[in-house]
Short mmCIF file of C-alpha atoms in Angstrom, two decimals:
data_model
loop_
_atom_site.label_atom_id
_atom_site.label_comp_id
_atom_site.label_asym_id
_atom_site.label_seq_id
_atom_site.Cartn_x
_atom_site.Cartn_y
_atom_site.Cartn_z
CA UNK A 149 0.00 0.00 0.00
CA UNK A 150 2.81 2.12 0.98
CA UNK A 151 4.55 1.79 -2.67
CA UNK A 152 1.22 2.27 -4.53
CA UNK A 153 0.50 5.67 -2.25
CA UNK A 154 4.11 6.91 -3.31
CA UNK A 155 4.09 5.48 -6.79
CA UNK A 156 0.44 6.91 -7.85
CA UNK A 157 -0.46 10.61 -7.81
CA UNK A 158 -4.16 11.04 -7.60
CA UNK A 159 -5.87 14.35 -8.10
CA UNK A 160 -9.69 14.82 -8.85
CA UNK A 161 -8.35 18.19 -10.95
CA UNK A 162 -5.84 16.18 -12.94
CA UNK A 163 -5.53 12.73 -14.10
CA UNK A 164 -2.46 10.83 -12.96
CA UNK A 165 -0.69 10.08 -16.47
CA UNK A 166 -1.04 11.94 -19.75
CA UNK A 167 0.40 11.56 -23.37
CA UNK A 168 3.09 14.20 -24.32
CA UNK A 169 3.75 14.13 -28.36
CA UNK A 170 4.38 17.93 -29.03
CA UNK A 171 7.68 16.76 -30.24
CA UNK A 172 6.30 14.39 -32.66
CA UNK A 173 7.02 15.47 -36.25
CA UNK A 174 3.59 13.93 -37.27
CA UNK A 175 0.51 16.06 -38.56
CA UNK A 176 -1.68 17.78 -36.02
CA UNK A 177 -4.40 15.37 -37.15
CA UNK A 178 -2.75 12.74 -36.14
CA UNK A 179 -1.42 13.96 -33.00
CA UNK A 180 -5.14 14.42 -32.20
CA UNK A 181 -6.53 11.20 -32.71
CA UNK A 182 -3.71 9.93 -30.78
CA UNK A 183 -5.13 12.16 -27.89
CA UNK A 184 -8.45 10.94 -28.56
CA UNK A 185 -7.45 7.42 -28.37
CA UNK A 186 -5.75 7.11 -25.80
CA UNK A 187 -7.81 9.44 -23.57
CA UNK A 188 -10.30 6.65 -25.04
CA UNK A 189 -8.52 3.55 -23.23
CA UNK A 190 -8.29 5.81 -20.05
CA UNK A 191 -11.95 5.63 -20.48
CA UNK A 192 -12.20 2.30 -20.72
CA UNK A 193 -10.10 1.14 -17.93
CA UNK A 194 -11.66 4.11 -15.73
CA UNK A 195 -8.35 4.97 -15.04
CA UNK A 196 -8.84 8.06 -12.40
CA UNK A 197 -10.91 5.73 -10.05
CA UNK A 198 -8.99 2.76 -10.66
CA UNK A 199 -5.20 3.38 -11.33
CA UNK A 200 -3.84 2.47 -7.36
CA UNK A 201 -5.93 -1.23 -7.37
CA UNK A 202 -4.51 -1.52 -11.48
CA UNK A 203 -0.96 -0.71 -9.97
CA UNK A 204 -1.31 -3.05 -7.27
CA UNK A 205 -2.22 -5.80 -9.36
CA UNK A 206 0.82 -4.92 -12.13
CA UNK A 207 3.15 -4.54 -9.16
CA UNK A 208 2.36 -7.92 -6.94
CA UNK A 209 1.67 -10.19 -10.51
CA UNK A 210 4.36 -9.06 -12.08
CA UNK A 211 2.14 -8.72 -15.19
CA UNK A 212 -0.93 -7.29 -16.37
CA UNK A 213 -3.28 -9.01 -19.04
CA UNK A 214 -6.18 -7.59 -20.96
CA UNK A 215 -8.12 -8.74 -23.27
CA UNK A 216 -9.42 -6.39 -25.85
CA UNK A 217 -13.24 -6.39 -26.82
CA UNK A 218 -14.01 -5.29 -30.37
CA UNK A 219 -17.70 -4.49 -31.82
CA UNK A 220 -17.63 -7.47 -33.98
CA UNK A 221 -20.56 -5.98 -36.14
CA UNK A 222 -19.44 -2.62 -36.48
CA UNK A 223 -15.60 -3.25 -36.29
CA UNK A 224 -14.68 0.84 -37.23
CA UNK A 225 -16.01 1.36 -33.62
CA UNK A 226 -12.73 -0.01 -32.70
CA UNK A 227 -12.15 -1.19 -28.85
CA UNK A 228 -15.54 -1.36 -26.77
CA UNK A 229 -14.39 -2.98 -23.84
CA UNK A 230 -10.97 -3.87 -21.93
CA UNK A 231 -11.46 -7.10 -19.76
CA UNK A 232 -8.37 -7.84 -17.21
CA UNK A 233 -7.47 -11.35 -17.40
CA UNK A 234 -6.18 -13.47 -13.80
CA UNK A 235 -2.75 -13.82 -14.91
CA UNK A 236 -2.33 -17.76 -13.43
CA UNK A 237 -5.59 -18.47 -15.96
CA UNK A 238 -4.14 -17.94 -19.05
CA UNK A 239 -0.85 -19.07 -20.82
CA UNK A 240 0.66 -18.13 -23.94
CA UNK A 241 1.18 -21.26 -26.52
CA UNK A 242 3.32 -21.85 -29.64
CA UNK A 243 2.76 -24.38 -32.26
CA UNK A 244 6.02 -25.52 -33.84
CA UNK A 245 7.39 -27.83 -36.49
CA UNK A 246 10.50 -30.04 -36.44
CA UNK A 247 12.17 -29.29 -39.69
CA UNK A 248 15.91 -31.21 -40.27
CA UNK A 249 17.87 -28.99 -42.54
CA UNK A 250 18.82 -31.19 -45.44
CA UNK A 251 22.53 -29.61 -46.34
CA UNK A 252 23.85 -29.45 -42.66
CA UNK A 253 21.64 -32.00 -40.72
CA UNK A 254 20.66 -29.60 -38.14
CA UNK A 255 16.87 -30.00 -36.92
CA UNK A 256 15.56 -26.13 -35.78
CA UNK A 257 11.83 -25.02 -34.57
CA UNK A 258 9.53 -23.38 -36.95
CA UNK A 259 6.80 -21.58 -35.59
CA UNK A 260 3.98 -22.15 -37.38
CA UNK A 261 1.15 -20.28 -35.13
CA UNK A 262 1.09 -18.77 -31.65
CA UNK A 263 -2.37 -18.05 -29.35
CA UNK A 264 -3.10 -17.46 -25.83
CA UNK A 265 -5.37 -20.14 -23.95
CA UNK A 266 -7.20 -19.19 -21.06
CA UNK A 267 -8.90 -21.87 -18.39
CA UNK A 268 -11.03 -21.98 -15.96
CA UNK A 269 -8.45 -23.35 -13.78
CA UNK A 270 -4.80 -22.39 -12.87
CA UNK A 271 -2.09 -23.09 -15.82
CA UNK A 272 1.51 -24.80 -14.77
CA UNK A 273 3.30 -22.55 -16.88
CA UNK A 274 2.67 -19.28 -18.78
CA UNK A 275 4.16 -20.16 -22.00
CA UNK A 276 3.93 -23.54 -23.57
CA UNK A 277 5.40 -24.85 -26.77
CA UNK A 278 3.69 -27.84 -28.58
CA UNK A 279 3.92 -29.78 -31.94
CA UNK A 280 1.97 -29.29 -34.65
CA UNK A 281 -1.57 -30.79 -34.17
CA UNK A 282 -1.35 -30.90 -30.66
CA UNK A 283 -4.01 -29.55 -28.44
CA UNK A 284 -4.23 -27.64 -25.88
CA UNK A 285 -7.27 -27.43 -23.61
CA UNK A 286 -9.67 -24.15 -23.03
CA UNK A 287 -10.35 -21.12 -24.81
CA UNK A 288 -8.08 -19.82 -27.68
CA UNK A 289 -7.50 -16.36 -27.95
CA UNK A 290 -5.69 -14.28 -30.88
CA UNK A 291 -2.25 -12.75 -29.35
CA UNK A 292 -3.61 -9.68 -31.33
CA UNK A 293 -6.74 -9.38 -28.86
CA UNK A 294 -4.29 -9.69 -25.57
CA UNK A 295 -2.34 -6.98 -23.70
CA UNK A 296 0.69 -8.12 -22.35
CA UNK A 297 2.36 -5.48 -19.52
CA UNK A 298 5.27 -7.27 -17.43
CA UNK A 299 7.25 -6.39 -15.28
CA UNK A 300 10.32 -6.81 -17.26
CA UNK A 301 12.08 -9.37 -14.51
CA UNK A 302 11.74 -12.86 -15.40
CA UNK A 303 13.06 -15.74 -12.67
CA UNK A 304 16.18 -17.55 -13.03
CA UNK A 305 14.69 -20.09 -15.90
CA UNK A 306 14.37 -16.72 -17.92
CA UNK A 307 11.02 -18.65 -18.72
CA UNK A 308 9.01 -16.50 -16.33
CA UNK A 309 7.98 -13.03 -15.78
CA UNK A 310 8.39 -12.11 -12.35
CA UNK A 311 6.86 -9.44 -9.68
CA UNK A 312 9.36 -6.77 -7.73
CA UNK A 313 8.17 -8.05 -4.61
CA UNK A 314 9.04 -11.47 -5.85
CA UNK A 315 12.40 -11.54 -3.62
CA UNK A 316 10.28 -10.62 -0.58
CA UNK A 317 7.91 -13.90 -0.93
CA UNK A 318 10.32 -15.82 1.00
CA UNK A 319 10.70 -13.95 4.21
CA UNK A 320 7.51 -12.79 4.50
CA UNK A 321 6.39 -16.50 4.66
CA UNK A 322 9.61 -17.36 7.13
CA UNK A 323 7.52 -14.88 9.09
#
């Protein structure tokens, strides 16, 4: 509580993050539905009342994960809803292919598609890597419909990402 009070500046004048492009060398028109948009997703998330509990979650996960609604009959409406995803429900998969090369022998990976599956139930790992025609169970979901926001640590597999209180879990539970 004491990090999120310190890291998140609320005001009921001001809201606690903007978008600065003066600098941009890109038309005013676009510089304004830039603005638009993303004053649009602050919308959406109902940022102002929400940003210390979004914070928290980013900062104790390690990760944040949306996924992104889209009017499916009127798809020029763009993004109608932002839905946060529990991050031990969903895991990221990649189908790949075992090709040999024929001049040097060498077998490599080829990636032939990559999804997100979410469950109902708690996933071993967050990424997963299966053969071709393999399945995986639950719900497949487009990587293009998912926001992924980590941390940017990962553990000592390099496999996964990681909170900043993640080096605290242990003596907190010694205590």
């Amino acid at each position: 509580s004491e990090i999120t009070n310190e890291a998140i500046s609320t005001s009921e004048i001001s809201s606690p993050v903007s978008i600065r492009i003066n600098d941009a060398t890109i038309s005013a028109s676009v510089k304004s539905q830039i603005t638009n948009e993303f004053n649009k997703i602050l919308s959406l998330l109902d940022f102002n009342a929400s940003c210390s509990d979004i914070f928290r979650h980013w900062y104790v996960d390690g990760k944040l994960l949306y996924h992104i609604i889209i009017n499916s009959a009127d798809p020029k409406k763009g993004i109608v809803e932002l839905r946060p995803i529990e991050p031990t429900r969903i895991q990221k998969v990649r189908e790949v292919k075992l090709i040999k090369d024929e001049a040097t022998g060498a077998e490599y990976q080829e990636t032939l598609a990559e999804y997100f599956v979410y469950t109902q139930g708690t996933v071993n790992s967050p990424y997963t890597t299966v053969n071709y025609g393999q399945s995986v169970a639950g719900l497949k979901i487009s990587t293009d419909s998912i926001v992924f926001v980590p941390s940017g640590l990962l553990d000592a597999s390099r496999t996964r990402h990681i909170s900043n209180l993640h080096k605290a879990i242990k003596p907190v539970n010694q205590l």
